Amino acid sequence: MAQTDVTGATGRAGRREWIGLAVLVLPCLLVSMDISVLFLALPFISADLAPSGMQQLWIMDVYGFVLAGMLITMGALGDRIGRRRLLLAGGAAFGAASVVAAYSGSAEVLIATRALLGLAGATLMPSTMALIRNMFHDGGQRKTAIAIWTGGMTGGAVIGPIVGGFLLDHFWWGSAFLVNVPPIALLLVLGPILLPEFRAPAAAGFDLLGAALSLGAVVAVIYGVKETAVDGPAPGPLLAAATGLLLGAAFLLRQRRHPAPLVEPALFRRRAFGASLTVNVVAMFGFIGVSLYSNQYLQLVLGMGPFTAALWSLSVVPAITAGITVAGVLARRVRPGHVMGMGLLVATAGFVVFTTLRPGSPLWLFVLGVSALAAGILTAATLTADMILTAAPPERAGAAAALSETSSELGGALGLALLGSVGAAVYAGRMTGVLSGGSLASGLSPEAVRSAGETLGGAAAEAARLPGPAGTALLEAARDAFTQGMNVTAAAGGVVMASAAVLAIVLLRRVPAGSAAAPRDDAADD
């Protein structure tokens, strides 16, 4: 029987709830691992299934598009039919789609199963987060639980390349999908035993048109932003982004007028909710933006192999753990907006370290910078997740969790596009000056010059084809240009992150310590 959340309940969670939290973290790991594992498996998939260039792009992108587009719909659906029910149904679909994907005999089948994986993933993320709202009523325990949940999401992205590299070294590419099955089996067995059910006491009808509008808006905007980041401004992606914004406006207008909205418009008038969503977008903007450069710096500038670089990425785990732990303790005594601002300022310091990196910088300096970035950003993200969840009434927690995850997807896409474009422009400008009429261009075809001038990966490939000194000179010039682009990008990211810190401190100054959203914070105006 469905259980209802008791608003204002203060009972502390026991052993059952904490074990249940471990079960909730399992799907988070899988969803965040997916992209990084597939990235490593793609060359093997291409050799086996021989997809066209367009099919290869869809194999990579369809998962993220469907997941991002369906988050709001699935969050609202869980509020109506039951969050545990939706979580278990989505988990079963995720496991089944993983098996089909592992044994796909054609690119078309793999694309279809990747879309199904994205749909199933959209049920897992808001359901797990919303169930935390029902399981942990004590504010301090809930913050700790959300920190663990956030660590699961981050941990999946960190260990994904390690797990993927090990599997692909020993098994065929399908193992990258079959690794999902054992954790999903545990979820399906233990979930009904350990996780409570919750659905809104008076579940209203479902807005199908609103769901379609939210899907179209999110997918169109993220597609337009990502394509612009990869290929530069073009009519198609810009039109897609503009169309997405129009659909988003239509969605919000419909939610204001519909008797049973997917997203309660009144939530956005709560300063704790709206400000936390904004900070979450900025935090993910910085996190994804720096991730784009940190992996390339390790592999293409410092010359590490993919597996070694993945192992070094684990060096941020102690800093993340310490940062989230300290933030949880401080949030009980210090206003959460101030703690969030401090976390973002720590991330700003990490960006400052990145502005000093050079091709010959010691590895410890890189580790220091990326640790500060990750710890500061995830500290802020943990607190925003708690504030977003508790600013919404219990019956709307699923929709609120979905908005939190959607803002993360949007922030990541913007970080990839904007910070990626800044670095690419600096790199291209620097390499144009190096290659135009210089000795480095001798021996290179026009196509090779273009390739070397566009990306560091292209320059590395062309350098490998040149004889010793010429190849070394080209690679050194490209590494220097890439690092300069990263420095400029880090400076821009630092300005954005420092601005977000000020925004968090100012907008959330009335939220008291130990509480995510006080009643006096309901109004948008002071």
Short mmCIF file of C-alpha atoms in Angstrom, two decimals:
data_model
loop_
_atom_site.label_atom_id
_atom_site.label_comp_id
_atom_site.label_asym_id
_atom_site.label_seq_id
_atom_site.Cartn_x
_atom_site.Cartn_y
_atom_site.Cartn_z
CA MET A 1 0.00 0.00 0.00
CA ALA A 2 1.26 3.49 -0.83
CA GLN A 3 2.67 5.39 2.08
CA THR A 4 2.32 9.13 2.39
CA ASP A 5 5.07 11.43 3.48
CA VAL A 6 4.35 13.30 6.69
CA THR A 7 5.13 16.94 6.25
CA GLY A 8 7.26 18.23 9.02
CA ALA A 9 8.13 14.75 10.30
CA THR A 10 11.21 14.74 12.49
CA GLY A 11 11.83 11.02 13.05
CA ARG A 12 15.39 9.94 12.43
CA ALA A 13 16.15 7.28 9.87
CA GLY A 14 17.38 3.90 11.06
CA ARG A 15 19.40 1.03 9.63
CA ARG A 16 16.67 0.08 7.14
CA GLU A 17 16.71 3.52 5.53
CA TRP A 18 20.50 3.67 5.25
CA ILE A 19 20.64 0.22 3.63
CA GLY A 20 17.83 1.37 1.36
CA LEU A 21 19.96 4.38 0.40
CA ALA A 22 22.71 2.02 -0.73
CA VAL A 23 20.14 0.37 -3.00
CA LEU A 24 19.14 3.78 -4.39
CA VAL A 25 22.75 4.62 -5.24
CA LEU A 26 23.06 1.56 -7.53
CA PRO A 27 21.03 2.99 -10.44
CA CYS A 28 22.76 6.36 -10.03
CA LEU A 29 26.12 4.69 -10.64
CA LEU A 30 24.83 2.98 -13.77
CA VAL A 31 23.25 6.07 -15.31
CA SER A 32 26.38 8.18 -14.84
CA MET A 33 28.73 5.38 -15.98
CA ASP A 34 26.94 4.83 -19.26
CA ILE A 35 28.41 7.59 -21.42
CA SER A 36 32.03 7.12 -20.31
CA VAL A 37 31.92 3.34 -20.77
CA LEU A 38 30.33 3.64 -24.21
CA PHE A 39 32.96 6.18 -25.28
CA LEU A 40 35.64 3.53 -24.74
CA ALA A 41 33.56 0.79 -26.40
CA LEU A 42 32.73 2.82 -29.51
CA PRO A 43 35.80 1.81 -31.58
CA PHE A 44 34.98 -1.87 -30.98
CA ILE A 45 31.31 -1.31 -31.82
CA SER A 46 32.30 0.49 -35.02
CA ALA A 47 34.54 -2.39 -36.08
CA ASP A 48 31.82 -4.98 -35.41
CA LEU A 49 28.60 -3.27 -36.54
CA ALA A 50 30.11 -0.89 -39.14
CA PRO A 51 27.70 2.01 -38.44
CA SER A 52 27.64 5.03 -40.73
CA GLY A 53 28.95 8.33 -39.43
CA MET A 54 25.42 9.52 -38.66
CA GLN A 55 24.53 6.23 -36.94
CA GLN A 56 27.66 6.46 -34.81
CA LEU A 57 26.61 9.92 -33.64
CA TRP A 58 23.14 8.65 -32.74
CA ILE A 59 24.60 5.70 -30.84
CA MET A 60 26.44 8.22 -28.66
CA ASP A 61 23.83 10.97 -28.38
CA VAL A 62 20.37 9.39 -28.35
CA TYR A 63 20.75 8.18 -24.75
CA GLY A 64 21.46 11.65 -23.38
CA PHE A 65 18.78 13.34 -25.48
CA VAL A 66 16.01 10.96 -24.41
CA LEU A 67 17.13 10.96 -20.77
CA ALA A 68 17.22 14.76 -20.52
CA GLY A 69 13.96 15.20 -22.40
CA MET A 70 11.97 12.72 -20.31
CA LEU A 71 13.14 13.71 -16.81
CA ILE A 72 10.31 16.14 -16.09
CA THR A 73 7.69 13.75 -17.43
CA MET A 74 8.98 10.80 -15.42
CA GLY A 75 9.38 12.83 -12.24
CA ALA A 76 5.76 13.94 -12.43
CA LEU A 77 4.61 10.42 -13.36
CA GLY A 78 6.34 8.98 -10.28
CA ASP A 79 4.47 11.45 -8.07
CA ARG A 80 1.20 10.11 -9.48
CA ILE A 81 1.68 6.34 -9.83
CA GLY A 82 4.24 5.74 -7.08
CA ARG A 83 7.95 6.49 -6.97
CA ARG A 84 9.07 3.00 -6.00
CA ARG A 85 6.83 1.47 -8.67
CA LEU A 86 8.32 3.72 -11.33
CA LEU A 87 11.87 3.08 -10.07
CA LEU A 88 11.45 -0.70 -10.25
CA ALA A 89 9.75 -0.58 -13.64
CA GLY A 90 12.50 1.68 -14.97
CA GLY A 91 15.16 -0.55 -13.47
CA ALA A 92 13.69 -3.63 -15.14
CA ALA A 93 13.57 -1.79 -18.46
CA PHE A 94 17.17 -0.59 -18.01
CA GLY A 95 18.38 -4.13 -17.36
CA ALA A 96 16.44 -5.62 -20.28
CA ALA A 97 17.63 -2.91 -22.66
CA SER A 98 21.22 -3.49 -21.51
CA VAL A 99 21.00 -7.17 -22.46
CA VAL A 100 19.51 -6.37 -25.87
CA ALA A 101 22.16 -3.71 -26.46
CA ALA A 102 24.95 -6.15 -25.58
CA TYR A 103 23.80 -8.57 -28.26
CA SER A 104 22.76 -6.03 -30.90
CA GLY A 105 23.39 -7.33 -34.38
CA SER A 106 23.02 -4.01 -36.17
CA ALA A 107 23.51 -0.32 -35.61
CA GLU A 108 19.75 0.26 -35.86
CA VAL A 109 19.02 -2.14 -33.00
CA LEU A 110 21.73 -0.57 -30.85
CA ILE A 111 20.37 2.94 -31.46
CA ALA A 112 16.86 1.80 -30.49
CA THR A 113 18.09 0.13 -27.30
CA ARG A 114 20.17 3.19 -26.41
CA ALA A 115 16.99 5.26 -26.68
CA LEU A 116 15.22 2.80 -24.37
CA LEU A 117 18.14 3.02 -21.93
CA GLY A 118 17.72 6.81 -21.91
CA LEU A 119 13.99 6.48 -21.25
CA ALA A 120 14.63 4.03 -18.41
CA GLY A 121 17.40 6.24 -17.02
CA ALA A 122 14.93 9.14 -16.88
CA THR A 123 12.77 7.08 -14.49
CA LEU A 124 15.70 6.19 -12.21
CA MET A 125 17.22 9.59 -11.44
CA PRO A 126 14.21 11.59 -10.14
CA SER A 127 12.70 8.52 -8.43
CA THR A 128 15.83 7.83 -6.37
CA MET A 129 16.20 11.48 -5.36
CA ALA A 130 12.52 11.88 -4.48
CA LEU A 131 12.53 8.70 -2.37
CA ILE A 132 15.31 10.22 -0.26
CA ARG A 133 12.81 12.96 0.57
CA ASN A 134 10.43 10.30 1.93
CA MET A 135 13.03 8.21 3.76
CA PHE A 136 15.01 10.93 5.55
CA HIS A 137 12.91 13.50 7.42
CA ASP A 138 15.70 14.76 9.67
CA GLY A 139 17.44 17.66 7.93
CA GLY A 140 20.97 16.64 8.87
CA GLN A 141 20.45 13.02 7.86
CA ARG A 142 18.82 14.09 4.59
CA LYS A 143 21.81 16.27 3.70
CA THR A 144 24.12 13.32 4.36
CA ALA A 145 21.93 11.03 2.27
CA ILE A 146 21.90 13.49 -0.64
CA ALA A 147 25.69 13.85 -0.35
CA ILE A 148 26.01 10.06 -0.69
CA TRP A 149 23.58 10.11 -3.62
CA THR A 150 25.61 12.87 -5.27
CA GLY A 151 28.77 10.86 -4.64
CA GLY A 152 27.15 7.93 -6.43
CA MET A 153 26.41 10.04 -9.48
CA THR A 154 29.95 11.44 -9.48
CA GLY A 155 31.51 8.08 -8.70
CA GLY A 156 29.89 6.52 -11.73
CA ALA A 157 31.46 9.11 -14.00
CA VAL A 158 34.86 8.60 -12.33
CA ILE A 159 34.96 4.80 -12.30
CA GLY A 160 33.24 4.39 -15.65
CA PRO A 161 36.46 4.63 -17.70
CA ILE A 162 38.25 2.27 -15.29
CA VAL A 163 35.51 -0.35 -15.39
CA GLY A 164 35.09 0.07 -19.12
CA GLY A 165 38.81 -0.21 -19.78
CA PHE A 166 39.07 -3.41 -17.73
CA LEU A 167 36.07 -5.04 -19.41
CA LEU A 168 37.15 -4.15 -22.93
CA ASP A 169 40.63 -5.46 -22.25
CA HIS A 170 39.23 -8.87 -21.28
CA PHE A 171 35.83 -9.26 -22.99
CA TRP A 172 33.88 -8.13 -26.06
CA TRP A 173 32.16 -4.77 -26.31
CA GLY A 174 28.81 -6.14 -25.16
CA SER A 175 30.25 -6.55 -21.65
CA ALA A 176 30.10 -2.75 -21.34
CA PHE A 177 26.30 -3.11 -21.29
CA LEU A 178 26.02 -6.39 -19.39
CA VAL A 179 27.82 -4.82 -16.41
CA ASN A 180 24.50 -3.07 -15.72
CA VAL A 181 22.61 -6.29 -15.09
CA PRO A 182 23.88 -7.41 -11.62
CA PRO A 183 23.23 -4.03 -9.91
CA ILE A 184 19.79 -3.85 -11.51
CA ALA A 185 19.04 -7.38 -10.26
CA LEU A 186 19.95 -6.26 -6.72
CA LEU A 187 17.67 -3.24 -7.08
CA LEU A 188 14.74 -5.39 -8.20
CA VAL A 189 15.23 -7.88 -5.35
CA LEU A 190 15.98 -5.46 -2.50
CA GLY A 191 13.91 -2.46 -3.60
CA PRO A 192 10.48 -3.90 -2.66
CA ILE A 193 11.88 -4.92 0.74
CA LEU A 194 13.81 -1.79 1.75
CA LEU A 195 12.25 1.12 -0.11
CA PRO A 196 8.96 2.76 0.88
CA GLU A 197 6.27 3.51 -1.67
CA PHE A 198 4.94 7.03 -2.07
CA ARG A 199 2.46 8.68 -4.35
CA ALA A 200 0.46 11.87 -4.00
CA PRO A 201 -2.58 11.25 -1.77
CA ALA A 202 -4.93 12.69 -4.41
CA ALA A 203 -3.19 11.92 -7.69
CA ALA A 204 -4.47 14.21 -10.44
CA GLY A 205 -4.66 13.58 -14.18
CA PHE A 206 -1.60 13.56 -16.39
CA ASP A 207 -0.85 16.38 -18.84
CA LEU A 208 0.21 14.57 -22.02
CA LEU A 209 0.55 17.72 -24.09
CA GLY A 210 2.67 19.30 -21.36
CA ALA A 211 4.89 16.20 -21.37
CA ALA A 212 5.33 16.50 -25.14
CA LEU A 213 6.18 20.20 -24.84
CA SER A 214 8.78 19.56 -22.11
CA LEU A 215 10.36 16.77 -24.17
CA GLY A 216 10.58 18.93 -27.27
CA ALA A 217 11.89 21.95 -25.37
CA VAL A 218 14.69 20.17 -23.49
CA VAL A 219 15.84 18.00 -26.42
CA ALA A 220 15.82 20.90 -28.90
CA VAL A 221 17.77 23.25 -26.62
CA ILE A 222 20.38 20.65 -25.62
CA TYR A 223 20.75 19.46 -29.23
CA GLY A 224 21.24 23.01 -30.47
CA VAL A 225 23.76 23.85 -27.77
CA LYS A 226 25.78 20.66 -28.21
CA GLU A 227 25.88 20.89 -32.00
CA THR A 228 26.97 24.52 -31.81
CA ALA A 229 29.76 23.49 -29.44
CA VAL A 230 31.01 20.79 -31.83
CA ASP A 231 30.62 22.46 -35.25
CA GLY A 232 30.26 26.14 -34.44
CA PRO A 233 27.21 28.36 -35.07
CA ALA A 234 25.06 27.08 -37.94
CA PRO A 235 21.43 27.72 -38.95
CA GLY A 236 20.19 24.22 -38.04
CA PRO A 237 21.40 24.05 -34.42
CA LEU A 238 20.54 27.71 -33.77
CA LEU A 239 17.02 27.13 -35.11
CA ALA A 240 16.70 24.03 -32.92
CA ALA A 241 17.74 25.98 -29.81
CA ALA A 242 15.34 28.82 -30.63
CA THR A 243 12.52 26.34 -31.22
CA GLY A 244 13.31 24.71 -27.88
CA LEU A 245 13.07 28.04 -26.09
CA LEU A 246 9.69 28.71 -27.70
CA LEU A 247 8.45 25.26 -26.70
CA GLY A 248 9.75 25.88 -23.18
CA ALA A 249 7.79 29.14 -22.99
CA ALA A 250 4.67 27.32 -24.22
CA PHE A 251 5.24 24.62 -21.59
CA LEU A 252 5.49 27.14 -18.75
CA LEU A 253 2.38 28.96 -19.98
CA ARG A 254 0.45 25.69 -20.09
CA GLN A 255 1.59 24.77 -16.59
CA ARG A 256 0.19 28.04 -15.26
CA ARG A 257 -3.23 27.31 -16.75
CA HIS A 258 -3.56 23.54 -16.46
CA PRO A 259 -5.55 22.19 -13.49
CA ALA A 260 -3.02 19.36 -12.94
CA PRO A 261 0.39 20.75 -14.02
CA LEU A 262 3.46 18.54 -14.29
CA VAL A 263 5.45 21.30 -12.57
CA GLU A 264 3.84 23.56 -10.00
CA PRO A 265 4.50 27.16 -11.18
CA ALA A 266 4.34 28.42 -7.58
CA LEU A 267 7.64 26.62 -6.92
CA PHE A 268 9.51 29.16 -9.01
CA ARG A 269 8.25 31.97 -6.78
CA ARG A 270 10.11 30.43 -3.86
CA ARG A 271 13.50 32.04 -3.77
CA ALA A 272 15.17 28.95 -2.31
CA PHE A 273 13.91 26.88 -5.23
CA GLY A 274 14.63 29.24 -8.11
CA ALA A 275 18.02 30.37 -6.79
CA SER A 276 19.09 26.78 -6.13
CA LEU A 277 18.18 25.75 -9.67
CA THR A 278 20.22 28.66 -11.02
CA VAL A 279 23.25 27.79 -8.90
CA ASN A 280 22.92 24.15 -9.98
CA VAL A 281 23.05 25.15 -13.64
CA VAL A 282 26.21 27.20 -13.02
CA ALA A 283 27.84 24.44 -10.94
CA MET A 284 27.34 21.84 -13.67
CA PHE A 285 28.43 24.42 -16.25
CA GLY A 286 31.82 24.57 -14.54
CA PHE A 287 32.06 20.86 -13.76
CA ILE A 288 31.45 19.64 -17.31
CA GLY A 289 33.50 22.45 -18.80
CA VAL A 290 36.59 21.57 -16.78
CA SER A 291 36.08 17.83 -17.34
CA LEU A 292 36.33 18.46 -21.07
CA TYR A 293 39.82 19.90 -20.62
CA SER A 294 41.16 17.84 -17.74
CA ASN A 295 40.94 14.51 -19.60
CA GLN A 296 42.59 15.94 -22.70
CA TYR A 297 45.30 17.58 -20.60
CA LEU A 298 46.22 14.28 -18.96
CA GLN A 299 46.19 12.24 -22.17
CA LEU A 300 47.27 14.60 -24.95
CA VAL A 301 49.46 17.09 -23.07
CA LEU A 302 51.02 14.90 -20.37
CA GLY A 303 50.98 11.83 -22.61
CA MET A 304 49.09 9.39 -20.35
CA GLY A 305 47.16 6.44 -21.70
CA PRO A 306 43.36 6.36 -21.21
CA PHE A 307 43.48 3.84 -18.37
CA THR A 308 46.28 5.67 -16.52
CA ALA A 309 44.42 8.97 -16.91
CA ALA A 310 41.27 7.32 -15.53
CA LEU A 311 43.20 6.09 -12.50
CA TRP A 312 44.55 9.57 -11.85
CA SER A 313 40.99 10.88 -11.94
CA LEU A 314 40.44 8.98 -8.69
CA SER A 315 42.78 11.44 -6.98
CA VAL A 316 39.88 13.87 -6.56
CA VAL A 317 37.86 11.43 -4.41
CA PRO A 318 39.45 12.37 -1.02
CA ALA A 319 38.91 16.08 -1.67
CA ILE A 320 35.30 15.51 -2.72
CA THR A 321 34.62 13.37 0.36
CA ALA A 322 36.16 15.92 2.69
CA GLY A 323 34.38 18.85 1.05
CA ILE A 324 30.94 17.28 1.15
CA THR A 325 31.45 16.11 4.76
CA VAL A 326 32.55 19.55 5.97
CA ALA A 327 29.69 21.21 4.10
CA GLY A 328 27.17 18.90 5.75
CA VAL A 329 28.50 19.80 9.19
CA LEU A 330 28.64 23.53 8.47
CA ALA A 331 25.12 23.60 6.99
CA ARG A 332 23.71 22.73 10.42
CA ARG A 333 25.18 25.91 11.93
CA VAL A 334 25.78 28.25 9.01
CA ARG A 335 23.24 29.52 6.50
CA PRO A 336 23.25 27.16 3.48
CA GLY A 337 23.64 30.07 1.07
CA HIS A 338 26.92 30.98 2.78
CA VAL A 339 28.16 27.37 2.72
CA MET A 340 27.19 27.11 -0.94
CA GLY A 341 29.00 30.35 -1.67
CA MET A 342 32.12 29.09 0.10
CA GLY A 343 32.03 25.90 -1.98
CA LEU A 344 31.78 27.90 -5.20
CA LEU A 345 34.68 30.11 -4.08
CA VAL A 346 36.78 26.98 -3.50
CA ALA A 347 35.87 25.97 -7.06
CA THR A 348 36.92 29.44 -8.21
CA ALA A 349 40.32 28.85 -6.60
CA GLY A 350 40.55 25.62 -8.60
CA PHE A 351 39.92 27.58 -11.80
CA VAL A 352 42.69 29.99 -10.77
CA VAL A 353 45.09 27.04 -10.45
CA PHE A 354 44.08 25.93 -13.96
CA THR A 355 45.07 29.34 -15.33
CA THR A 356 48.66 28.63 -14.23
CA LEU A 357 49.05 25.19 -15.83
CA ARG A 358 51.58 24.75 -18.61
CA PRO A 359 52.62 21.69 -20.63
CA GLY A 360 55.54 21.14 -18.26
CA SER A 361 53.69 21.81 -14.99
CA PRO A 362 54.06 19.19 -12.24
CA LEU A 363 51.22 16.70 -11.95
CA TRP A 364 50.50 17.69 -8.34
CA LEU A 365 49.51 21.17 -9.48
CA PHE A 366 46.89 19.72 -11.82
CA VAL A 367 45.60 17.41 -9.06
CA LEU A 368 45.36 20.39 -6.68
CA GLY A 369 43.34 22.42 -9.17
CA VAL A 370 40.94 19.67 -10.21
CA SER A 371 40.44 18.58 -6.58
CA ALA A 372 39.45 22.11 -5.55
CA LEU A 373 37.12 22.37 -8.51
CA ALA A 374 35.41 19.05 -7.93
CA ALA A 375 35.12 19.45 -4.16
CA GLY A 376 33.76 23.00 -4.36
CA ILE A 377 31.29 22.33 -7.17
CA LEU A 378 29.91 19.12 -5.67
CA THR A 379 29.62 20.73 -2.24
CA ALA A 380 27.37 23.36 -3.79
CA ALA A 381 25.49 20.78 -5.86
CA THR A 382 24.72 18.68 -2.78
CA LEU A 383 23.20 21.64 -0.95
CA THR A 384 21.21 22.80 -3.97
CA ALA A 385 19.74 19.31 -4.35
CA ASP A 386 18.59 19.35 -0.71
CA MET A 387 17.10 22.82 -1.01
CA ILE A 388 15.28 22.01 -4.25
CA LEU A 389 13.80 18.84 -2.76
CA THR A 390 12.61 20.38 0.48
CA ALA A 391 11.37 23.62 -1.07
CA ALA A 392 8.72 21.52 -2.83
CA PRO A 393 5.83 19.88 -0.96
CA PRO A 394 6.21 16.10 -0.49
CA GLU A 395 3.70 15.28 -3.22
CA ARG A 396 5.77 17.29 -5.72
CA ALA A 397 9.20 15.96 -4.77
CA GLY A 398 9.47 13.82 -7.92
CA ALA A 399 8.84 16.78 -10.21
CA ALA A 400 11.25 18.91 -8.16
CA ALA A 401 13.95 16.22 -8.41
CA ALA A 402 13.38 16.05 -12.16
CA LEU A 403 13.84 19.82 -12.47
CA SER A 404 17.08 19.53 -10.49
CA GLU A 405 18.40 16.87 -12.87
CA THR A 406 17.21 18.78 -15.93
CA SER A 407 19.06 21.88 -14.74
CA SER A 408 22.19 19.74 -14.38
CA GLU A 409 21.82 18.49 -17.96
CA LEU A 410 21.30 22.03 -19.23
CA GLY A 411 24.26 23.35 -17.26
CA GLY A 412 26.47 20.58 -18.60
CA ALA A 413 25.43 21.30 -22.18
CA LEU A 414 26.09 25.01 -21.74
CA GLY A 415 29.48 24.31 -20.16
CA LEU A 416 30.44 22.08 -23.06
CA ALA A 417 29.30 24.65 -25.60
CA LEU A 418 30.51 27.92 -24.10
CA LEU A 419 33.69 26.92 -22.29
CA GLY A 420 34.52 24.47 -25.06
CA SER A 421 34.07 27.17 -27.69
CA VAL A 422 36.32 29.62 -25.83
CA GLY A 423 39.15 27.10 -25.60
CA ALA A 424 38.71 26.00 -29.21
CA ALA A 425 38.84 29.60 -30.45
CA VAL A 426 42.06 30.35 -28.53
CA TYR A 427 43.63 27.11 -29.78
CA ALA A 428 42.66 27.77 -33.39
CA GLY A 429 43.92 31.36 -33.26
CA ARG A 430 47.25 30.30 -31.77
CA MET A 431 47.75 27.45 -34.25
CA THR A 432 46.82 29.65 -37.21
CA GLY A 433 49.68 31.95 -36.30
CA VAL A 434 52.07 29.01 -35.85
CA LEU A 435 51.14 27.17 -39.05
CA SER A 436 50.59 30.02 -41.50
CA GLY A 437 53.78 30.33 -43.48
CA GLY A 438 55.94 28.82 -40.75
CA SER A 439 58.33 25.89 -40.95
CA LEU A 440 55.89 23.71 -38.98
CA ALA A 441 53.52 23.67 -41.97
CA SER A 442 56.15 22.29 -44.33
CA GLY A 443 55.50 18.67 -45.11
CA LEU A 444 51.82 18.93 -44.22
CA SER A 445 49.00 18.80 -46.76
CA PRO A 446 46.27 21.46 -46.59
CA GLU A 447 43.97 18.88 -45.01
CA ALA A 448 46.62 18.05 -42.40
CA VAL A 449 47.16 21.74 -41.64
CA ARG A 450 43.41 22.16 -41.13
CA SER A 451 43.22 19.10 -38.89
CA ALA A 452 46.18 20.21 -36.76
CA GLY A 453 44.75 23.70 -36.49
CA GLU A 454 41.34 22.57 -35.24
CA THR A 455 42.04 20.20 -32.33
CA LEU A 456 44.93 18.92 -30.25
CA GLY A 457 43.92 15.37 -31.14
CA GLY A 458 44.22 16.20 -34.83
CA ALA A 459 47.62 17.80 -34.27
CA ALA A 460 48.84 14.73 -32.36
CA ALA A 461 47.75 12.46 -35.21
CA GLU A 462 49.50 14.60 -37.81
CA ALA A 463 52.64 14.92 -35.66
CA ALA A 464 52.90 11.13 -35.51
CA ARG A 465 53.17 11.06 -39.33
CA LEU A 466 56.05 13.53 -39.49
CA PRO A 467 59.73 12.65 -39.04
CA GLY A 468 61.18 13.03 -35.52
CA PRO A 469 62.09 16.74 -34.99
CA ALA A 470 59.26 18.09 -37.18
CA GLY A 471 56.64 15.95 -35.45
CA THR A 472 57.96 16.87 -32.01
CA ALA A 473 57.88 20.60 -32.84
CA LEU A 474 54.31 20.40 -34.13
CA LEU A 475 53.14 18.48 -31.06
CA GLU A 476 54.83 20.89 -28.66
CA ALA A 477 53.27 23.88 -30.41
CA ALA A 478 49.84 22.25 -30.31
CA ARG A 479 50.19 21.37 -26.63
CA ASP A 480 51.18 24.94 -25.85
CA ALA A 481 48.19 26.29 -27.82
CA PHE A 482 45.80 23.90 -26.10
CA THR A 483 47.10 24.84 -22.66
CA GLN A 484 46.71 28.53 -23.44
CA GLY A 485 43.12 27.87 -24.49
CA MET A 486 42.56 25.99 -21.23
CA ASN A 487 44.04 28.91 -19.26
CA VAL A 488 41.68 31.42 -20.88
CA THR A 489 38.73 29.09 -20.41
CA ALA A 490 39.62 28.64 -16.74
CA ALA A 491 39.74 32.40 -16.27
CA ALA A 492 36.27 32.74 -17.81
CA GLY A 493 34.98 29.84 -15.70
CA GLY A 494 36.43 31.40 -12.57
CA VAL A 495 34.58 34.66 -13.20
CA VAL A 496 31.31 32.77 -13.71
CA MET A 497 31.86 30.65 -10.60
CA ALA A 498 32.72 33.65 -8.40
CA SER A 499 29.59 35.42 -9.67
CA ALA A 500 27.53 32.35 -8.75
CA ALA A 501 29.04 32.40 -5.26
CA VAL A 502 27.89 35.98 -4.76
CA LEU A 503 24.49 35.10 -6.19
CA ALA A 504 24.07 32.18 -3.76
CA ILE A 505 25.06 34.27 -0.73
CA VAL A 506 22.76 37.16 -1.65
CA LEU A 507 19.67 35.31 -2.85
CA LEU A 508 19.73 32.68 -0.11
CA ARG A 509 20.68 34.97 2.76
CA ARG A 510 17.28 34.54 4.44
CA VAL A 511 17.38 30.73 4.54
CA PRO A 512 18.37 29.81 8.11
CA ALA A 513 21.00 27.29 9.10
CA GLY A 514 19.80 23.72 9.36
CA SER A 515 16.82 24.33 7.07
CA ALA A 516 16.52 24.11 3.32
CA ALA A 517 13.67 26.58 2.94
CA ALA A 518 12.10 28.58 5.69
CA PRO A 519 8.52 29.81 5.34
CA ARG A 520 9.71 33.39 5.16
CA ASP A 521 11.65 32.44 2.03
CA ASP A 522 8.48 31.70 0.05
CA ALA A 523 8.21 35.10 -1.46
CA ALA A 524 10.29 36.23 -4.35
CA ASP A 525 10.62 39.76 -3.04
CA ASP A 526 11.95 40.97 0.28
#
